[in-house]
Amino acid sequence: MSVGVIYSEESSFTVGELSSGIDEYYRVKAAQSSKYRIVENTTVQFAGYTARKVVIEDTTVGKDSSPHRVTNYYVLKGDKLYNVWGYCALANASDFNVNIMEKALSSFEFTR
């Protein structure tokens, strides 16, 4: 399991545009492979902001990949887009481990 944060300072779009872009991106990815599945795609409150939560599972097995689950929270804060994410290999995705990852993600807060 791992968690992380990625951000972009080049955000010039609205929450609605972000949601539309996220929907389209994941719809295309799912259409490209039957091994790629969108588990959840919803609007939620995250760290005090409206966010898009997208959970995907990819069961592709290859040289550089193994089956995994990724939880993404996309948050617009000011002029930055944050992607707070958690990754868990499906082999380790017991309810216990997934709950720990979700607790780690839900503990995220902006400090300024």
Coordinates of C-alpha atoms in Angstrom, one line a residue:
M1 CA 0.0 0.0 0.0
S2 CA 1.1 3.5 -0.6
V3 CA -0.5 7.0 -0.5
G4 CA 0.6 10.3 -2.0
V5 CA -0.3 13.7 -3.2
I6 CA 0.2 15.2 -6.6
Y7 CA -0.7 18.8 -7.4
S8 CA -0.8 21.1 -10.4
E9 CA -0.5 24.9 -10.3
E10 CA -2.0 25.3 -13.8
S11 CA -5.6 24.8 -12.9
S12 CA -7.9 27.2 -14.9
F13 CA -11.1 25.3 -14.8
T14 CA -14.3 25.0 -12.7
V15 CA -15.3 22.1 -10.5
G16 CA -17.9 21.2 -13.2
E17 CA -15.2 21.1 -15.9
L18 CA -13.0 19.0 -13.6
S19 CA -15.8 16.5 -13.1
S20 CA -16.5 16.3 -16.8
G21 CA -12.8 15.8 -17.6
I22 CA -12.4 13.1 -15.0
D23 CA -15.5 11.3 -16.2
E24 CA -14.2 11.3 -19.8
Y25 CA -10.7 10.2 -18.9
Y26 CA -11.9 7.2 -16.9
R27 CA -14.6 6.3 -19.4
V28 CA -11.9 6.1 -22.1
K29 CA -9.6 4.1 -19.9
A30 CA -12.3 1.6 -19.1
A31 CA -13.3 1.3 -22.8
Q32 CA -9.7 0.5 -23.7
S33 CA -9.4 -2.6 -21.5
S34 CA -11.9 -5.1 -20.0
K35 CA -9.4 -5.5 -17.1
Y36 CA -9.9 -1.8 -16.1
R37 CA -13.0 -1.1 -13.9
I38 CA -14.4 2.0 -12.3
V39 CA -15.5 0.9 -8.9
E40 CA -16.7 4.4 -7.7
N41 CA -17.0 7.8 -9.3
T42 CA -18.7 10.3 -7.0
T43 CA -18.6 13.8 -5.6
V44 CA -17.7 13.9 -1.9
Q45 CA -16.4 16.2 0.8
F46 CA -12.7 15.8 1.3
A47 CA -10.4 17.8 3.6
G48 CA -13.1 20.5 3.8
Y49 CA -13.6 20.8 0.0
T50 CA -15.8 19.4 -2.6
A51 CA -13.9 16.7 -4.4
R52 CA -14.2 14.0 -7.0
K53 CA -13.6 10.5 -5.6
V54 CA -12.7 7.9 -8.2
V55 CA -11.8 4.3 -7.3
I56 CA -10.5 2.0 -10.0
E57 CA -9.3 -1.6 -10.2
D58 CA -7.0 -2.8 -12.9
T59 CA -6.5 -6.6 -13.1
T60 CA -3.9 -6.3 -15.8
V61 CA -0.8 -8.6 -15.2
G62 CA 2.3 -7.7 -17.0
K63 CA 6.0 -7.0 -16.8
D64 CA 5.4 -3.5 -15.2
S65 CA 2.1 -4.0 -13.6
S66 CA 0.1 -6.2 -11.2
P67 CA -3.6 -6.2 -10.3
H68 CA -4.3 -3.1 -8.1
R69 CA -6.8 -0.7 -6.8
V70 CA -6.3 3.1 -6.7
T71 CA -8.5 5.6 -4.8
N72 CA -8.1 9.1 -6.1
Y73 CA -9.5 12.3 -4.6
Y74 CA -9.4 15.3 -7.0
V75 CA -9.6 18.6 -5.1
L76 CA -9.6 22.1 -6.5
K77 CA -8.2 24.5 -3.9
G78 CA -7.5 28.0 -5.0
D79 CA -5.6 27.8 -8.2
K80 CA -4.2 24.3 -7.6
L81 CA -5.6 20.9 -8.4
Y82 CA -4.6 18.3 -5.9
N83 CA -4.8 14.5 -6.5
V84 CA -4.6 12.7 -3.2
W85 CA -4.4 9.0 -3.9
G86 CA -4.0 5.6 -2.3
Y87 CA -2.7 2.4 -4.1
C88 CA -3.2 -1.1 -3.0
A89 CA -2.2 -4.3 -4.8
L90 CA -5.3 -6.5 -5.1
A91 CA -3.4 -9.4 -3.5
N92 CA -3.3 -7.3 -0.3
A93 CA -6.7 -5.7 -0.6
S94 CA -8.3 -7.3 2.4
D95 CA -11.1 -5.3 4.0
F96 CA -8.6 -4.5 6.9
N97 CA -6.0 -3.1 4.5
V98 CA -8.4 -1.1 2.4
N99 CA -9.9 0.4 5.6
I100 CA -6.5 1.4 6.8
M101 CA -5.7 3.1 3.4
E102 CA -9.1 4.9 3.5
K103 CA -8.3 6.1 7.1
A104 CA -5.0 7.4 6.0
L105 CA -6.6 9.2 3.0
S106 CA -9.4 10.6 5.2
S107 CA -6.8 12.0 7.6
F108 CA -5.5 14.4 4.9
E109 CA -5.9 18.1 5.6
F110 CA -4.7 21.3 4.1
T111 CA -2.5 23.3 6.5
R112 CA -2.6 26.5 4.6

